[in-house]
Amino acid sequence: MTETEAPRTAAAPRRGRPGYDKPTLLAACVELFNRHGYEATSMGMLAAHLGISKSAIYHHVESKEAILGEALDDALDALESAFDDVAASGAPPAAQVEAAVRGTLGVLARCMPQVTLLLRLRGNSDVERAAMARRREITRRLGEMIAAAQAAGAVRDDVTPHNLARLTLGMINSIVDWYRADDGTPGHKTTEEMIEAVTGVALGGLRG
Amino acid sequence: MTETEAPRTAAAPRRGRPGYDKPTLLAACVELFNRHGYEATSMGMLAAHLGISKSAIYHHVESKEAILGEALDDALDALESAFDDVAASGAPPAAQVEAAVRGTLGVLARCMPQVTLLLRLRGNSDVERAAMARRREITRRLGEMIAAAQAAGAVRDDVTPHNLARLTLGMINSIVDWYRADDGTPGHKTTEEMIEAVTGVALGGLRG
DNA sequence: GTCTATATGTTGATAGAC
DNA sequence: GTCTATCAACATATAGAC
């Protein structure tokens, strides 16, 4: 698990300078992947950002794609786990939809760098395609919760549940483009406040 | 203006085989940019997709980045024009918000390849950064319309207008990831039907 | 855990013939 | 409007010393 949420800044090694540990190095790589895009980020840029040589990176990771793969696993594990929790709760349909929305927003806030990477995949390798398949499955699961909520009369039924899931996740996921937990995005003093606001807007769209 | 909406398929030249005209060539390039991502698409891949040599492409365009720039201009011109129309209508605030939502969805449907490219920019060049600035200005304009609608009591005011604009556009823009006008996306027989559905969900989120 | 040096392929772009 | 041939720059990744 890449500890991006750790207080230590991504580029800062353990103490003075020498020696990265793997989680810190991975977090710094993911940050640069998000800044320029995965394909536009070269191992040379990664090395410069880390302040070490290219070959030093290969001591920690097998390849550039492996860095991507580990980050995507972090994101998908967290998202799937959030959905598992909701499904295991046995709550009524409408409450499950709300819990899934809140849970997804929580994961986005906690693992924003890794999830951001996930959201921008184009399927250019097996690693990317496998991650996209897992992501689609999550959308499908939200669609099933919405379908149940429609049957219970709690959600508008003039749009298919799958398309409602897509639209809802589209809104939720878009926060990676502007919400920043640290710098205090205007209008949201805390993460909890942001989750509250976005949940309100998203659920408002689902109601009839 | 890249005529992607023309009935002729992107990869098919005029008649038998020889000779691309610029709009057709550009449309084919943009299609491949969207399939693999701009950075991951090489001039070699473009040439193979077009069935001509790399250097033949340079007869039509100055550089890879120029292809991107022309497509982004198409997208931004269309979006800005849609917002200009709404502003010029002099309609009441709530009606302007709805018209902006519908107008944006219409542009997305008509110029989906170019807008898709716009939505995935990372700011890796002056061309990209200039396009992103124009895009931010559009978001700002929607935010102002929403602020007016809030003042009129037609939109929830527990979220800042700018953040509501971001969330609304996040939902709207996400259609580029799944809506396809031609292949009939399940649940939406026509483009008008899709616009109707997404507008309904988006406006539902804006209401209190 | 890092370095320098290097191998090997691909990139965007150009020159100039047809 | 297309082609073949070519370029310098840069890509990912490896070898082996410290």
Short mmCIF file of C-alpha atoms (C1' of nucleotides) in Angstrom, two decimals:
data_model
loop_
_atom_site.label_atom_id
_atom_site.label_comp_id
_atom_site.label_asym_id
_atom_site.label_seq_id
_atom_site.Cartn_x
_atom_site.Cartn_y
_atom_site.Cartn_z
CA MET A 1 0.00 0.00 0.00
CA THR A 2 1.46 3.33 -1.07
CA GLU A 3 1.25 5.60 1.90
CA THR A 4 0.42 8.81 0.11
CA GLU A 5 -1.65 9.91 3.07
CA ALA A 6 1.44 9.87 5.29
CA PRO A 7 2.41 13.31 6.60
CA ARG A 8 5.87 13.06 5.04
CA THR A 9 5.98 14.88 1.72
CA ALA A 10 6.25 12.69 -1.35
CA ALA A 11 9.66 13.89 -2.46
CA ALA A 12 11.31 13.83 0.94
CA PRO A 13 13.37 10.76 1.85
CA ARG A 14 13.59 9.37 5.35
CA ARG A 15 15.97 11.75 7.13
CA GLY A 16 18.66 13.85 5.51
CA ARG A 17 18.94 12.74 1.91
CA PRO A 18 20.22 9.27 1.11
CA GLY A 19 18.00 6.32 0.35
CA TYR A 20 14.35 6.09 -0.60
CA ASP A 21 12.07 3.43 0.79
CA LYS A 22 9.68 1.93 -1.75
CA PRO A 23 6.38 3.51 -0.57
CA THR A 24 7.86 6.99 -0.57
CA LEU A 25 9.40 6.48 -3.98
CA LEU A 26 6.17 5.10 -5.42
CA ALA A 27 4.15 8.01 -4.07
CA ALA A 28 6.51 10.50 -5.67
CA CYS A 29 6.29 8.68 -9.00
CA VAL A 30 2.49 8.60 -8.91
CA GLU A 31 2.41 12.29 -8.13
CA LEU A 32 4.47 13.05 -11.24
CA PHE A 33 2.41 10.64 -13.35
CA ASN A 34 -0.66 12.64 -12.41
CA ARG A 35 1.00 15.98 -13.06
CA HIS A 36 2.08 15.24 -16.63
CA GLY A 37 0.19 12.08 -17.50
CA TYR A 38 1.65 8.58 -17.33
CA GLU A 39 2.92 8.39 -20.90
CA ALA A 40 4.34 11.91 -20.84
CA THR A 41 6.35 11.13 -17.72
CA SER A 42 9.76 9.59 -18.52
CA MET A 43 11.97 7.66 -16.15
CA GLY A 44 14.38 10.56 -16.53
CA MET A 45 11.78 13.01 -15.23
CA LEU A 46 11.02 10.65 -12.37
CA ALA A 47 14.73 10.47 -11.53
CA ALA A 48 15.12 14.24 -11.61
CA HIS A 49 12.05 14.69 -9.42
CA LEU A 50 13.39 12.17 -6.91
CA GLY A 51 16.90 13.60 -7.04
CA ILE A 52 18.44 10.22 -7.89
CA SER A 53 19.53 8.54 -11.12
CA LYS A 54 17.30 6.55 -13.43
CA SER A 55 18.98 3.28 -12.63
CA ALA A 56 18.51 3.85 -8.90
CA ILE A 57 14.76 3.68 -9.51
CA TYR A 58 15.17 0.22 -10.98
CA HIS A 59 16.54 -0.96 -7.66
CA HIS A 60 13.05 -0.41 -6.20
CA VAL A 61 10.80 -1.32 -9.11
CA GLU A 62 10.92 -3.71 -12.02
CA SER A 63 9.66 -1.30 -14.66
CA LYS A 64 7.73 1.89 -15.25
CA GLU A 65 4.60 -0.14 -15.84
CA ALA A 66 5.05 -1.91 -12.49
CA ILE A 67 4.85 1.45 -10.71
CA LEU A 68 1.57 2.08 -12.48
CA GLY A 69 0.32 -1.40 -11.65
CA GLU A 70 0.99 -1.07 -7.93
CA ALA A 71 -0.76 2.29 -7.76
CA LEU A 72 -3.78 0.96 -9.64
CA ASP A 73 -4.00 -2.00 -7.27
CA ASP A 74 -4.04 0.39 -4.31
CA ALA A 75 -6.88 2.37 -5.84
CA LEU A 76 -8.95 -0.65 -6.88
CA ASP A 77 -8.44 -2.52 -3.60
CA ALA A 78 -9.68 0.50 -1.69
CA LEU A 79 -12.69 1.03 -3.95
CA GLU A 80 -13.69 -2.63 -3.96
CA SER A 81 -13.31 -2.81 -0.21
CA ALA A 82 -15.62 0.19 0.20
CA PHE A 83 -18.26 -1.51 -1.94
CA ASP A 84 -17.83 -4.80 -0.08
CA ASP A 85 -18.53 -3.00 3.18
CA VAL A 86 -21.70 -1.48 1.78
CA ALA A 87 -22.94 -4.80 0.40
CA ALA A 88 -22.18 -6.56 3.71
CA SER A 89 -24.16 -3.98 5.68
CA GLY A 90 -27.47 -5.40 4.52
CA ALA A 91 -28.93 -1.89 4.56
CA PRO A 92 -32.00 -1.00 2.47
CA PRO A 93 -31.33 -0.11 -1.20
CA ALA A 94 -31.47 3.67 -0.90
CA ALA A 95 -29.15 3.62 2.10
CA GLN A 96 -26.73 1.38 0.23
CA VAL A 97 -26.59 3.82 -2.67
CA GLU A 98 -25.86 6.69 -0.30
CA ALA A 99 -23.23 4.64 1.54
CA ALA A 100 -21.59 3.71 -1.77
CA VAL A 101 -21.46 7.36 -2.80
CA ARG A 102 -19.96 8.39 0.54
CA GLY A 103 -17.58 5.44 0.55
CA THR A 104 -16.34 6.23 -2.96
CA LEU A 105 -15.80 9.87 -2.04
CA GLY A 106 -13.88 8.77 1.05
CA VAL A 107 -11.58 6.57 -1.01
CA LEU A 108 -11.10 9.39 -3.53
CA ALA A 109 -10.07 11.73 -0.74
CA ARG A 110 -7.74 9.20 0.94
CA CYS A 111 -6.19 7.69 -2.21
CA MET A 112 -6.62 10.55 -4.64
CA PRO A 113 -3.30 10.13 -6.49
CA GLN A 114 -3.82 6.44 -7.19
CA VAL A 115 -7.49 6.81 -8.11
CA THR A 116 -6.66 9.75 -10.37
CA LEU A 117 -4.27 7.51 -12.26
CA LEU A 118 -7.01 4.89 -12.57
CA LEU A 119 -9.52 7.35 -13.99
CA ARG A 120 -7.24 8.38 -16.84
CA LEU A 121 -6.32 4.99 -18.25
CA ARG A 122 -6.71 4.40 -21.96
CA GLY A 123 -6.07 0.63 -22.06
CA ASN A 124 -2.63 0.75 -23.65
CA SER A 125 -1.33 -2.40 -21.93
CA ASP A 126 -2.55 -5.54 -20.18
CA VAL A 127 -2.02 -3.85 -16.83
CA GLU A 128 -4.22 -0.94 -17.86
CA ARG A 129 -6.89 -3.12 -19.42
CA ALA A 130 -7.12 -5.33 -16.33
CA ALA A 131 -7.52 -2.27 -14.11
CA MET A 132 -10.21 -0.86 -16.39
CA ALA A 133 -12.10 -4.13 -16.18
CA ARG A 134 -12.07 -3.99 -12.37
CA ARG A 135 -13.22 -0.40 -12.54
CA ARG A 136 -16.12 -1.30 -14.83
CA GLU A 137 -17.17 -3.99 -12.37
CA ILE A 138 -17.41 -1.36 -9.63
CA THR A 139 -19.64 0.77 -11.85
CA ARG A 140 -21.77 -2.30 -12.49
CA ARG A 141 -22.15 -2.93 -8.76
CA LEU A 142 -23.32 0.64 -8.16
CA GLY A 143 -25.76 0.15 -11.03
CA GLU A 144 -27.23 -2.87 -9.26
CA MET A 145 -27.67 -0.93 -6.03
CA ILE A 146 -29.39 1.83 -7.96
CA ALA A 147 -31.64 -0.68 -9.68
CA ALA A 148 -32.74 -1.99 -6.28
CA ALA A 149 -33.35 1.56 -5.10
CA GLN A 150 -35.43 2.20 -8.21
CA ALA A 151 -37.53 -0.87 -7.46
CA ALA A 152 -38.08 0.52 -3.97
CA GLY A 153 -39.22 3.83 -5.48
CA ALA A 154 -36.35 5.80 -3.97
CA VAL A 155 -34.60 6.69 -7.24
CA ARG A 156 -35.90 8.08 -10.53
CA ASP A 157 -36.55 5.32 -13.07
CA ASP A 158 -36.65 7.32 -16.31
CA VAL A 159 -32.93 6.58 -16.76
CA THR A 160 -31.37 3.11 -16.74
CA PRO A 161 -29.61 2.18 -13.49
CA HIS A 162 -26.32 1.64 -15.31
CA ASN A 163 -26.42 5.10 -16.86
CA LEU A 164 -27.34 6.65 -13.51
CA ALA A 165 -24.34 4.89 -12.02
CA ARG A 166 -22.13 6.26 -14.78
CA LEU A 167 -23.41 9.81 -14.31
CA THR A 168 -23.14 9.67 -10.54
CA LEU A 169 -19.60 8.31 -10.65
CA GLY A 170 -18.77 10.85 -13.33
CA MET A 171 -19.71 13.64 -10.96
CA ILE A 172 -17.97 12.05 -7.98
CA ASN A 173 -14.79 11.25 -9.87
CA SER A 174 -14.53 14.76 -11.25
CA ILE A 175 -13.43 15.98 -7.83
CA VAL A 176 -9.91 14.75 -8.59
CA ASP A 177 -9.66 17.65 -11.02
CA TRP A 178 -10.18 20.36 -8.40
CA TYR A 179 -10.52 19.14 -4.82
CA ARG A 180 -7.33 19.35 -2.75
CA ALA A 181 -7.52 18.24 0.88
CA ASP A 182 -4.47 20.20 2.02
CA ASP A 183 -4.72 23.61 0.35
CA GLY A 184 -8.36 24.06 1.39
CA THR A 185 -10.40 24.20 -1.80
CA PRO A 186 -12.71 27.24 -1.53
CA GLY A 187 -16.08 26.19 -0.20
CA HIS A 188 -14.88 23.08 1.59
CA LYS A 189 -13.01 23.57 4.84
CA THR A 190 -12.71 19.84 5.58
CA THR A 191 -12.89 16.58 3.66
CA GLU A 192 -16.05 15.65 5.57
CA GLU A 193 -17.63 18.88 4.39
CA MET A 194 -16.71 18.14 0.79
CA ILE A 195 -18.15 14.62 1.04
CA GLU A 196 -21.34 16.05 2.52
CA ALA A 197 -21.72 18.58 -0.29
CA VAL A 198 -20.98 16.20 -3.17
CA THR A 199 -23.19 13.48 -1.66
CA GLY A 200 -26.02 15.98 -1.46
CA VAL A 201 -25.71 17.03 -5.08
CA ALA A 202 -25.24 13.47 -6.35
CA LEU A 203 -28.26 12.09 -4.45
CA GLY A 204 -30.32 15.09 -5.54
CA GLY A 205 -29.68 14.00 -9.13
CA LEU A 206 -30.79 10.45 -8.41
CA ARG A 207 -34.09 11.45 -6.85
CA GLY A 208 -37.06 11.90 -9.17
CA MET B 1 -13.28 23.01 -38.52
CA THR B 2 -12.81 19.27 -38.37
CA GLU B 3 -15.91 17.70 -39.81
CA THR B 4 -16.06 14.64 -37.60
CA GLU B 5 -19.83 14.69 -37.80
CA ALA B 6 -19.65 14.03 -41.55
CA PRO B 7 -21.13 10.65 -42.58
CA ARG B 8 -17.87 9.54 -44.17
CA THR B 9 -15.88 7.36 -41.77
CA ALA B 10 -12.72 8.87 -40.39
CA ALA B 11 -10.28 6.43 -41.96
CA ALA B 12 -11.81 6.39 -45.41
CA PRO B 13 -10.31 8.74 -48.00
CA ARG B 14 -12.35 10.50 -50.65
CA ARG B 15 -12.93 7.84 -53.32
CA GLY B 16 -10.70 4.88 -54.04
CA ARG B 17 -7.55 5.33 -52.03
CA PRO B 18 -5.14 8.11 -52.88
CA GLY B 19 -5.13 11.52 -51.23
CA TYR B 20 -6.52 12.75 -47.96
CA ASP B 21 -8.12 16.13 -47.54
CA LYS B 22 -7.18 17.89 -44.33
CA PRO B 23 -10.47 17.63 -42.39
CA THR B 24 -10.69 13.89 -42.98
CA LEU B 25 -7.08 13.40 -41.99
CA LEU B 26 -7.48 15.48 -38.84
CA ALA B 27 -10.59 13.59 -37.80
CA ALA B 28 -8.78 10.29 -38.15
CA CYS B 29 -5.86 11.57 -36.08
CA VAL B 30 -8.14 12.84 -33.32
CA GLU B 31 -9.92 9.50 -33.23
CA LEU B 32 -6.64 7.70 -32.64
CA PHE B 33 -5.53 10.30 -30.07
CA ASN B 34 -8.66 9.50 -28.11
CA ARG B 35 -8.25 5.75 -28.44
CA HIS B 36 -4.73 5.60 -27.02
CA GLY B 37 -4.20 9.03 -25.50
CA TYR B 38 -2.37 11.88 -27.22
CA GLU B 39 1.10 11.13 -25.87
CA ALA B 40 0.79 7.40 -26.45
CA THR B 41 -0.10 7.96 -30.11
CA SER B 42 2.95 8.24 -32.33
CA MET B 43 3.13 9.71 -35.81
CA GLY B 44 3.93 6.17 -36.91
CA MET B 45 0.66 4.88 -35.49
CA LEU B 46 -1.18 7.75 -37.14
CA ALA B 47 0.44 6.90 -40.47
CA ALA B 48 -0.44 3.21 -40.15
CA HIS B 49 -4.02 4.08 -39.23
CA LEU B 50 -4.31 6.39 -42.22
CA GLY B 51 -2.61 3.95 -44.57
CA ILE B 52 0.01 6.52 -45.63
CA SER B 53 3.57 7.30 -44.58
CA LYS B 54 4.59 9.53 -41.70
CA SER B 55 6.04 12.16 -43.98
CA ALA B 56 2.80 12.32 -45.96
CA ILE B 57 1.09 13.56 -42.82
CA TYR B 58 3.51 16.47 -42.65
CA HIS B 59 2.23 17.63 -46.01
CA HIS B 60 -1.09 18.42 -44.27
CA VAL B 61 0.01 19.53 -40.84
CA GLU B 62 3.00 21.31 -39.38
CA SER B 63 3.46 19.05 -36.36
CA LYS B 64 1.76 16.56 -34.08
CA GLU B 65 0.98 19.37 -31.68
CA ALA B 66 -0.70 21.38 -34.45
CA ILE B 67 -3.18 18.54 -34.95
CA LEU B 68 -4.01 18.73 -31.27
CA GLY B 69 -4.28 22.50 -31.38
CA GLU B 70 -6.76 22.53 -34.25
CA ALA B 71 -8.95 19.94 -32.56
CA LEU B 72 -8.92 21.86 -29.28
CA ASP B 73 -9.91 25.05 -31.09
CA ASP B 74 -12.88 23.26 -32.63
CA ALA B 75 -14.01 22.05 -29.22
CA LEU B 76 -13.53 25.37 -27.45
CA ASP B 77 -15.09 27.46 -30.22
CA ALA B 78 -18.20 25.28 -30.10
CA LEU B 79 -18.43 25.39 -26.30
CA GLU B 80 -17.88 29.14 -26.09
CA SER B 81 -20.42 29.75 -28.84
CA ALA B 82 -23.00 27.69 -26.93
CA PHE B 83 -22.41 29.79 -23.81
CA ASP B 84 -22.53 33.02 -25.82
CA ASP B 85 -25.95 32.02 -27.15
CA VAL B 86 -27.24 31.39 -23.64
CA ALA B 87 -25.90 34.68 -22.32
CA ALA B 88 -27.38 36.57 -25.29
CA SER B 89 -30.83 35.07 -24.71
CA GLY B 90 -31.47 37.25 -21.68
CA ALA B 91 -33.45 34.42 -20.11
CA PRO B 92 -33.97 34.22 -16.33
CA PRO B 93 -31.10 32.65 -14.31
CA ALA B 94 -32.58 29.17 -13.86
CA ALA B 95 -33.45 28.94 -17.54
CA GLN B 96 -29.93 30.03 -18.46
CA VAL B 97 -28.44 27.26 -16.33
CA GLU B 98 -30.67 24.70 -18.00
CA ALA B 99 -29.86 26.07 -21.46
CA ALA B 100 -26.14 25.96 -20.68
CA VAL B 101 -26.42 22.34 -19.58
CA ARG B 102 -28.36 21.38 -22.70
CA GLY B 103 -26.05 23.41 -24.92
CA THR B 104 -22.94 21.79 -23.46
CA LEU B 105 -24.44 18.34 -23.93
CA GLY B 106 -25.29 19.21 -27.53
CA VAL B 107 -21.70 20.28 -28.23
CA LEU B 108 -20.41 17.11 -26.56
CA ALA B 109 -22.62 14.99 -28.79
CA ARG B 110 -21.72 16.90 -31.98
CA CYS B 111 -17.98 17.37 -31.33
CA MET B 112 -17.31 14.46 -29.01
CA PRO B 113 -13.85 13.55 -30.36
CA GLN B 114 -12.49 17.08 -30.05
CA VAL B 115 -14.07 17.74 -26.66
CA THR B 116 -12.81 14.39 -25.37
CA LEU B 117 -9.30 15.47 -26.27
CA LEU B 118 -9.87 18.74 -24.40
CA LEU B 119 -11.04 16.99 -21.25
CA ARG B 120 -7.90 14.90 -20.95
CA LEU B 121 -5.26 17.60 -21.23
CA ARG B 122 -2.51 17.71 -18.63
CA GLY B 123 -0.90 21.02 -19.55
CA ASN B 124 2.28 19.63 -21.08
CA SER B 125 2.74 22.45 -23.62
CA ASP B 126 1.70 26.02 -24.31
CA VAL B 127 -1.02 24.77 -26.63
CA GLU B 128 -2.45 22.57 -23.89
CA ARG B 129 -2.19 25.22 -21.20
CA ALA B 130 -3.94 27.82 -23.36
CA ALA B 131 -6.78 25.40 -24.07
CA MET B 132 -7.10 24.56 -20.38
CA ALA B 133 -7.36 28.26 -19.57
CA ARG B 134 -10.21 28.67 -22.05
CA ARG B 135 -11.90 25.63 -20.54
CA ARG B 136 -11.61 27.06 -17.02
CA GLU B 137 -13.22 30.27 -18.23
CA ILE B 138 -16.23 28.28 -19.45
CA THR B 139 -16.55 26.63 -16.03
CA ARG B 140 -16.36 30.09 -14.47
CA ARG B 141 -19.18 31.33 -16.70
CA LEU B 142 -21.43 28.43 -15.68
CA GLY B 143 -20.56 29.24 -12.08
CA GLU B 144 -21.80 32.78 -12.57
CA MET B 145 -25.08 31.58 -14.05
CA ILE B 146 -25.51 29.23 -11.11
CA ALA B 147 -24.77 32.05 -8.66
CA ALA B 148 -27.56 34.10 -10.23
CA ALA B 149 -29.90 31.14 -10.03
CA GLN B 150 -29.00 30.71 -6.36
CA ALA B 151 -29.82 34.37 -5.73
CA ALA B 152 -33.20 33.75 -7.37
CA GLY B 153 -33.77 30.77 -5.06
CA ALA B 154 -33.82 28.26 -7.91
CA VAL B 155 -30.62 26.39 -6.98
CA ARG B 156 -29.35 25.00 -3.66
CA ASP B 157 -27.00 27.42 -1.94
CA ASP B 158 -25.25 25.10 0.53
CA VAL B 159 -22.50 24.59 -2.06
CA THR B 160 -20.52 27.36 -3.75
CA PRO B 161 -21.63 28.15 -7.30
CA HIS B 162 -18.18 27.38 -8.66
CA ASN B 163 -18.14 23.95 -7.07
CA LEU B 164 -21.66 23.26 -8.33
CA ALA B 165 -20.47 24.20 -11.81
CA ARG B 166 -17.52 21.82 -11.47
CA LEU B 167 -19.73 18.95 -10.29
CA THR B 168 -22.35 19.56 -12.96
CA LEU B 169 -19.76 19.71 -15.74
CA GLY B 170 -18.05 16.66 -14.24
CA MET B 171 -21.25 14.70 -14.67
CA ILE B 172 -21.96 16.09 -18.13
CA ASN B 173 -18.43 15.57 -19.41
CA SER B 174 -18.33 11.99 -18.20
CA ILE B 175 -20.62 10.99 -21.06
CA VAL B 176 -17.62 10.97 -23.38
CA ASP B 177 -16.55 7.80 -21.56
CA TRP B 178 -19.63 5.80 -22.47
CA TYR B 179 -22.13 7.58 -24.74
CA ARG B 180 -21.89 6.68 -28.42
CA ALA B 181 -24.35 8.32 -30.79
CA ASP B 182 -24.03 5.71 -33.52
CA ASP B 183 -24.00 2.33 -31.76
CA GLY B 184 -27.04 3.19 -29.65
CA THR B 185 -25.91 3.23 -26.04
CA PRO B 186 -28.40 1.12 -24.04
CA GLY B 187 -31.06 3.34 -22.52
CA HIS B 188 -30.72 6.17 -25.05
CA LYS B 189 -32.18 5.59 -28.49
CA THR B 190 -31.41 9.11 -29.73
CA THR B 191 -29.07 11.95 -28.83
CA GLU B 192 -32.07 14.07 -27.83
CA GLU B 193 -33.12 11.36 -25.42
CA MET B 194 -29.64 11.25 -23.88
CA ILE B 195 -29.59 15.04 -23.47
CA GLU B 196 -33.03 14.90 -21.86
CA ALA B 197 -31.93 12.24 -19.37
CA VAL B 198 -28.61 13.81 -18.40
CA THR B 199 -30.18 17.28 -18.12
CA GLY B 200 -32.79 15.86 -15.77
CA VAL B 201 -30.21 14.23 -13.51
CA ALA B 202 -27.90 17.25 -13.54
CA LEU B 203 -30.65 19.75 -12.74
CA GLY B 204 -31.97 17.43 -10.03
CA GLY B 205 -28.59 17.71 -8.35
CA LEU B 206 -28.68 21.50 -8.51
CA ARG B 207 -32.10 21.82 -6.92
CA GLY B 208 -32.23 21.98 -3.14
"C1'" DG C 1 21.05 2.17 -2.46
"C1'" DT C 2 23.25 4.77 -5.54
"C1'" DC C 3 26.21 5.78 -9.41
"C1'" DT C 4 28.25 6.09 -14.60
"C1'" DA C 5 28.10 4.14 -18.89
"C1'" DT C 6 25.77 1.92 -22.30
"C1'" DA C 7 22.64 -1.07 -25.10
"C1'" DT C 8 18.73 -0.98 -28.08
"C1'" DG C 9 14.70 0.69 -29.83
"C1'" DT C 10 11.39 4.55 -30.89
"C1'" DT C 11 10.28 9.29 -31.31
"C1'" DG C 12 8.95 13.62 -34.08
"C1'" DA C 13 10.55 15.71 -37.93
"C1'" DT C 14 13.26 16.68 -42.52
"C1'" DA C 15 15.33 16.03 -47.41
"C1'" DG C 16 14.44 15.28 -51.75
"C1'" DA C 17 12.69 12.04 -55.54
"C1'" DC C 18 8.39 10.90 -58.09
"C1'" DG D 1 0.10 14.10 -52.30
"C1'" DT D 2 2.80 10.47 -51.60
"C1'" DC D 3 7.09 7.96 -51.05
"C1'" DT D 4 11.99 6.10 -49.10
"C1'" DA D 5 15.76 7.23 -46.44
"C1'" DT D 6 17.58 9.46 -42.73
"C1'" DC D 7 18.41 12.30 -38.58
"C1'" DA D 8 19.26 13.73 -33.70
"C1'" DA D 9 16.97 13.29 -29.48
"C1'" DC D 10 15.05 10.62 -26.23
"C1'" DA D 11 12.81 6.36 -24.48
"C1'" DT D 12 13.15 2.14 -21.19
"C1'" DA D 13 16.09 -0.84 -19.33
"C1'" DT D 14 20.70 -3.25 -18.10
"C1'" DA D 15 25.78 -3.98 -16.52
"C1'" DG D 16 28.74 -3.56 -13.16
"C1'" DA D 17 31.56 -0.49 -9.93
"C1'" DC D 18 31.31 1.75 -5.28
#
